Amino acid sequence: MDGEGSVLSSEVAASLLSLEVTESFTIGEKSVARSASQVRRVNRVCVVGIARSNTEVTDLLKNHFGIELLESEDGYEFTEDADITFLCSEFIDCRWFKYLNSCQKPIIGPALIRKRAVDGKPLLVPRPNRPLYTDSMSGVRIALSGLSTKNCREAVDLVHFMGGSAQRIFSASTTHLITDIARGKTYRMAVSIGCRVMHLDWLRAAWAARDSIQISVTTTDFMNRYMVEPFCGLSLWFVAYDEKDLTEMKEKTIEN
């Protein structure tokens, strides 16, 4: 975080520290070891709660992927089975999702199943601590600056749910900086290397579109609406301008 930014809570900081270490495994020989552990196809799925009524997704699981299905109101009775992946339709404010995630069970969402079927890709077991609703942000690496602890936690959760990753410290591998103010060392670094600087609302909009698998949330057209404006969060003073120029400068400032 910048000096101007908020200090992360110990919970969020610890989470991001863990993420930074995890991301370091993508370099060198360790990348092979981690990838090998991830290449495991889903064999059995417990369909939890209201996801049981989604016949499109359950049909894909059975007939397209050839997966054995189990059903449960909350999934609690299957938490001891290491070979089960859980399908949840709700990731936010959902009691059984929170419980299954706290047990470090692999969890997927319906959009991921539909997208993998359309793309002709296998359905793989996600990491136990990384529930995956969709992969719409695969390849996205965010860093955070100037956000409250609450908003930091929200940003980290959302990017994870959509297949992206978060970094504790901004680096050359960061693809997007999430902030709400156009100032600070991290902001200047991002601009200098051409990194996209985005409002948190970008992640929120991407999450709102999570079930629309035909929408690409990382295209320029989608992101342009949520880029941090050059003067966002700043106070500008104009001195010694005539009335006409002052009016024009005010308008340009508001536009940007």
CSV table of C-alpha atoms in Angstrom, one decimal:
chain,number,residue,atom,x,y,z
A,1,MET,CA,0.0,0.0,0.0
A,2,ASP,CA,1.1,3.6,-0.6
A,3,GLY,CA,1.7,6.0,2.2
A,4,GLU,CA,-1.6,7.7,1.2
A,5,GLY,CA,-3.4,4.4,1.1
A,6,SER,CA,-5.2,2.4,3.8
A,7,VAL,CA,-3.3,-0.1,5.9
A,8,LEU,CA,-4.5,-3.6,5.4
A,9,SER,CA,-6.0,-5.6,8.2
A,10,SER,CA,-3.8,-8.5,9.5
A,11,GLU,CA,-6.3,-10.9,7.9
A,12,VAL,CA,-6.1,-9.3,4.4
A,13,ALA,CA,-2.4,-8.7,4.6
A,14,ALA,CA,-1.7,-12.3,5.6
A,15,SER,CA,-4.0,-13.5,2.7
A,16,LEU,CA,-2.1,-11.4,0.2
A,17,LEU,CA,1.3,-12.4,1.6
A,18,SER,CA,0.3,-16.0,1.0
A,19,LEU,CA,-0.8,-15.1,-2.5
A,20,GLU,CA,2.5,-13.4,-3.3
A,21,VAL,CA,4.4,-16.5,-2.2
A,22,THR,CA,2.0,-18.7,-4.1
A,23,GLU,CA,2.5,-16.6,-7.3
A,24,SER,CA,6.3,-17.0,-6.9
A,25,PHE,CA,5.8,-20.7,-7.6
A,26,THR,CA,5.0,-19.8,-11.2
A,27,ILE,CA,8.7,-19.3,-11.9
A,28,GLY,CA,11.1,-22.0,-12.7
A,29,GLU,CA,11.0,-25.6,-11.8
A,30,LYS,CA,8.4,-25.1,-9.1
A,31,SER,CA,5.9,-24.2,-11.7
A,32,VAL,CA,5.9,-27.7,-13.1
A,33,ALA,CA,5.4,-29.2,-9.6
A,34,ARG,CA,2.4,-27.0,-8.9
A,35,SER,CA,0.9,-27.5,-12.3
A,36,ALA,CA,1.1,-31.3,-12.1
A,37,SER,CA,-0.9,-31.2,-8.8
A,38,GLN,CA,-3.6,-29.2,-10.5
A,39,VAL,CA,-4.2,-31.4,-13.5
A,40,ARG,CA,-6.9,-33.5,-12.0
A,41,ARG,CA,-10.2,-33.9,-13.7
A,42,VAL,CA,-13.5,-33.5,-11.7
A,43,ASN,CA,-14.9,-37.0,-11.2
A,44,ARG,CA,-17.7,-36.5,-8.7
A,45,VAL,CA,-19.7,-33.4,-8.0
A,46,CYS,CA,-22.0,-32.6,-5.1
A,47,VAL,CA,-24.7,-30.1,-6.3
A,48,VAL,CA,-25.6,-27.9,-3.4
A,49,GLY,CA,-28.7,-25.9,-2.6
A,50,ILE,CA,-30.5,-24.1,-5.4
A,51,ALA,CA,-27.9,-25.3,-7.9
A,52,ARG,CA,-29.9,-28.5,-8.0
A,53,SER,CA,-32.6,-26.8,-10.0
A,54,ASN,CA,-30.2,-25.7,-12.8
A,55,THR,CA,-30.9,-28.5,-15.2
A,56,GLU,CA,-28.7,-27.1,-18.0
A,57,VAL,CA,-25.6,-27.3,-15.8
A,58,THR,CA,-26.5,-30.7,-14.3
A,59,ASP,CA,-27.1,-32.1,-17.8
A,60,LEU,CA,-23.7,-30.8,-18.9
A,61,LEU,CA,-22.0,-32.4,-15.9
A,62,LYS,CA,-23.6,-35.8,-16.5
A,63,ASN,CA,-23.8,-36.0,-20.3
A,64,HIS,CA,-21.0,-33.8,-21.5
A,65,PHE,CA,-18.4,-34.3,-18.9
A,66,GLY,CA,-19.5,-37.8,-17.7
A,67,ILE,CA,-19.4,-36.8,-14.0
A,68,GLU,CA,-21.1,-38.6,-11.2
A,69,LEU,CA,-23.6,-36.3,-9.4
A,70,LEU,CA,-24.7,-36.2,-5.8
A,71,GLU,CA,-27.2,-33.7,-4.4
A,72,SER,CA,-27.4,-32.1,-1.0
A,73,GLU,CA,-29.1,-29.1,0.7
A,74,ASP,CA,-25.8,-27.9,2.1
A,75,GLY,CA,-23.1,-30.4,1.3
A,76,TYR,CA,-22.2,-30.9,4.9
A,77,GLU,CA,-22.5,-34.7,4.8
A,78,PHE,CA,-19.9,-35.0,2.0
A,79,THR,CA,-17.1,-32.8,3.5
A,80,GLU,CA,-15.1,-35.9,4.5
A,81,ASP,CA,-14.9,-37.2,0.9
A,82,ALA,CA,-11.7,-36.0,-0.7
A,83,ASP,CA,-12.8,-36.9,-4.2
A,84,ILE,CA,-15.9,-34.6,-4.3
A,85,THR,CA,-16.0,-31.1,-5.9
A,86,PHE,CA,-18.9,-28.9,-4.8
A,87,LEU,CA,-21.1,-26.9,-7.1
A,88,CYS,CA,-22.6,-23.8,-5.6
A,89,SER,CA,-24.7,-21.2,-7.4
A,90,GLU,CA,-24.1,-18.5,-4.8
A,91,PHE,CA,-20.7,-17.4,-3.6
A,92,ILE,CA,-21.6,-14.2,-1.7
A,93,ASP,CA,-23.4,-14.2,1.6
A,94,CYS,CA,-24.2,-17.9,1.3
A,95,ARG,CA,-24.0,-20.0,4.5
A,96,TRP,CA,-23.1,-23.3,3.0
A,97,PHE,CA,-20.6,-21.8,0.6
A,98,LYS,CA,-18.8,-20.2,3.5
A,99,TYR,CA,-18.8,-23.4,5.5
A,100,LEU,CA,-17.5,-25.5,2.6
A,101,ASN,CA,-14.8,-22.9,1.8
A,102,SER,CA,-13.8,-22.9,5.4
A,103,CYS,CA,-13.3,-26.6,5.2
A,104,GLN,CA,-11.0,-26.0,2.1
A,105,LYS,CA,-13.2,-28.0,-0.2
A,106,PRO,CA,-12.9,-27.4,-4.0
A,107,ILE,CA,-15.9,-25.3,-5.2
A,108,ILE,CA,-17.0,-24.4,-8.7
A,109,GLY,CA,-19.8,-22.3,-10.1
A,110,PRO,CA,-22.2,-22.9,-13.0
A,111,ALA,CA,-20.6,-20.4,-15.3
A,112,LEU,CA,-17.3,-22.3,-15.2
A,113,ILE,CA,-19.0,-25.5,-16.3
A,114,ARG,CA,-20.9,-23.8,-19.1
A,115,LYS,CA,-17.7,-22.0,-20.4
A,116,ARG,CA,-15.6,-25.2,-20.3
A,117,ALA,CA,-18.2,-27.1,-22.2
A,118,VAL,CA,-18.5,-24.4,-24.9
A,119,ASP,CA,-14.7,-24.2,-25.2
A,120,GLY,CA,-14.3,-27.9,-25.3
A,121,LYS,CA,-12.0,-27.9,-22.3
A,122,PRO,CA,-11.9,-30.4,-19.5
A,123,LEU,CA,-13.3,-29.6,-16.1
A,124,LEU,CA,-10.4,-29.6,-13.6
A,125,VAL,CA,-10.5,-29.5,-9.8
A,126,PRO,CA,-9.7,-26.0,-8.5
A,127,ARG,CA,-7.4,-25.4,-5.6
A,128,PRO,CA,-9.1,-26.1,-2.2
A,129,ASN,CA,-8.7,-22.5,-1.1
A,130,ARG,CA,-9.7,-21.0,-4.4
A,131,PRO,CA,-13.4,-21.3,-5.2
A,132,LEU,CA,-13.9,-20.7,-9.0
A,133,TYR,CA,-17.2,-19.4,-10.2
A,134,THR,CA,-15.9,-18.6,-13.7
A,135,ASP,CA,-12.6,-18.1,-15.4
A,136,SER,CA,-13.4,-14.8,-17.0
A,137,MET,CA,-10.4,-13.2,-15.3
A,138,SER,CA,-7.9,-15.9,-16.1
A,139,GLY,CA,-4.5,-14.3,-16.5
A,140,VAL,CA,-5.5,-11.1,-14.6
A,141,ARG,CA,-3.1,-10.1,-11.8
A,142,ILE,CA,-4.3,-7.2,-9.6
A,143,ALA,CA,-2.5,-5.1,-7.1
A,144,LEU,CA,-4.3,-2.7,-4.7
A,145,SER,CA,-3.6,0.9,-3.7
A,146,GLY,CA,-5.5,3.4,-1.6
A,147,LEU,CA,-8.5,1.2,-0.8
A,148,SER,CA,-10.1,0.5,2.6
A,149,THR,CA,-9.6,-2.9,4.2
A,150,LYS,CA,-13.2,-3.8,3.4
A,151,ASN,CA,-12.7,-3.0,-0.3
A,152,CYS,CA,-9.4,-4.8,-0.4
A,153,ARG,CA,-11.1,-7.9,0.8
A,154,GLU,CA,-13.9,-7.6,-1.7
A,155,ALA,CA,-11.4,-7.0,-4.6
A,156,VAL,CA,-9.3,-10.1,-3.6
A,157,ASP,CA,-12.4,-12.3,-3.3
A,158,LEU,CA,-13.9,-11.2,-6.6
A,159,VAL,CA,-10.8,-11.6,-8.7
A,160,HIS,CA,-10.2,-15.1,-7.1
A,161,PHE,CA,-13.8,-16.2,-7.8
A,162,MET,CA,-13.2,-15.2,-11.5
A,163,GLY,CA,-9.9,-17.0,-11.9
A,164,GLY,CA,-7.5,-14.1,-11.5
A,165,SER,CA,-4.9,-13.5,-8.8
A,166,ALA,CA,-3.9,-10.7,-6.4
A,167,GLN,CA,-0.5,-9.5,-5.4
A,168,ARG,CA,0.5,-7.9,-2.2
A,169,ILE,CA,3.0,-5.6,-3.9
A,170,PHE,CA,2.8,-4.0,-7.3
A,171,SER,CA,5.3,-5.5,-9.7
A,172,ALA,CA,6.1,-5.7,-13.4
A,173,SER,CA,3.9,-8.8,-13.6
A,174,THR,CA,0.8,-6.8,-12.4
A,175,THR,CA,-1.7,-6.5,-15.2
A,176,HIS,CA,-4.2,-4.1,-13.4
A,177,LEU,CA,-3.9,-1.7,-10.5
A,178,ILE,CA,-7.1,-1.3,-8.5
A,179,THR,CA,-7.5,2.1,-6.9
A,180,ASP,CA,-9.9,5.0,-6.6
A,181,ILE,CA,-7.4,7.9,-6.6
A,182,ALA,CA,-4.9,9.1,-9.3
A,183,ARG,CA,-1.9,9.7,-7.0
A,184,GLY,CA,0.8,7.9,-5.0
A,185,LYS,CA,4.0,6.0,-5.8
A,186,THR,CA,2.1,2.8,-6.9
A,187,TYR,CA,-0.1,4.8,-9.2
A,188,ARG,CA,2.8,6.5,-10.9
A,189,MET,CA,4.6,3.2,-11.3
A,190,ALA,CA,1.6,1.7,-13.0
A,191,VAL,CA,1.2,4.6,-15.4
A,192,SER,CA,4.9,4.6,-16.3
A,193,ILE,CA,4.8,1.0,-17.4
A,194,GLY,CA,1.4,1.1,-19.1
A,195,CYS,CA,-0.4,-0.9,-16.5
A,196,ARG,CA,-4.2,-0.5,-16.6
A,197,VAL,CA,-5.5,1.5,-13.6
A,198,MET,CA,-9.0,0.5,-12.7
A,199,HIS,CA,-11.8,1.4,-10.3
A,200,LEU,CA,-13.0,-1.4,-8.0
A,201,ASP,CA,-16.3,-1.1,-9.9
A,202,TRP,CA,-14.6,-2.9,-12.8
A,203,LEU,CA,-14.4,-6.1,-10.7
A,204,ARG,CA,-17.9,-5.5,-9.5
A,205,ALA,CA,-19.2,-5.1,-13.0
A,206,ALA,CA,-17.3,-8.3,-14.1
A,207,TRP,CA,-18.9,-10.2,-11.2
A,208,ALA,CA,-22.3,-8.9,-12.1
A,209,ALA,CA,-21.7,-10.3,-15.6
A,210,ARG,CA,-20.4,-13.7,-14.3
A,211,ASP,CA,-23.2,-15.8,-15.8
A,212,SER,CA,-22.9,-14.1,-19.3
A,213,ILE,CA,-20.1,-16.3,-20.6
A,214,GLN,CA,-20.1,-14.6,-24.0
A,215,ILE,CA,-19.0,-11.3,-22.4
A,216,SER,CA,-15.2,-10.7,-22.2
A,217,VAL,CA,-14.6,-8.5,-19.2
A,218,THR,CA,-11.0,-7.8,-20.1
A,219,THR,CA,-11.6,-6.2,-23.4
A,220,THR,CA,-10.9,-2.5,-23.9
A,221,ASP,CA,-14.6,-1.8,-24.6
A,222,PHE,CA,-15.6,-3.3,-21.3
A,223,MET,CA,-12.8,-1.8,-19.2
A,224,ASN,CA,-12.9,1.7,-20.6
A,225,ARG,CA,-15.9,2.6,-18.5
A,226,TYR,CA,-14.0,1.8,-15.3
A,227,MET,CA,-10.6,3.2,-15.8
A,228,VAL,CA,-9.4,5.7,-13.2
A,229,GLU,CA,-9.6,9.2,-14.6
A,230,PRO,CA,-6.3,11.3,-14.7
A,231,PHE,CA,-7.6,13.7,-12.0
A,232,CYS,CA,-9.7,11.3,-10.0
A,233,GLY,CA,-9.6,12.1,-6.3
A,234,LEU,CA,-7.5,15.2,-6.8
A,235,SER,CA,-8.2,18.9,-5.9
A,236,LEU,CA,-6.9,21.3,-8.6
A,237,TRP,CA,-6.4,25.1,-8.2
A,238,PHE,CA,-6.4,27.4,-11.2
A,239,VAL,CA,-4.6,30.7,-10.8
A,240,ALA,CA,-4.4,33.7,-13.1
A,241,TYR,CA,-6.8,32.4,-15.8
A,242,ASP,CA,-9.4,34.7,-17.4
A,243,GLU,CA,-13.0,33.7,-17.1
A,244,LYS,CA,-13.3,31.9,-20.4
A,245,ASP,CA,-10.2,29.8,-19.9
A,246,LEU,CA,-11.1,29.1,-16.3
A,247,THR,CA,-14.5,27.8,-17.4
A,248,GLU,CA,-12.9,25.6,-20.0
A,249,MET,CA,-10.3,24.2,-17.5
A,250,LYS,CA,-13.1,23.4,-15.0
A,251,GLU,CA,-15.0,21.5,-17.7
A,252,LYS,CA,-11.9,19.5,-18.7
A,253,THR,CA,-11.2,18.7,-15.1
A,254,ILE,CA,-14.7,17.4,-14.5
A,255,GLU,CA,-14.6,15.3,-17.7
A,256,ASN,CA,-11.3,13.7,-16.5
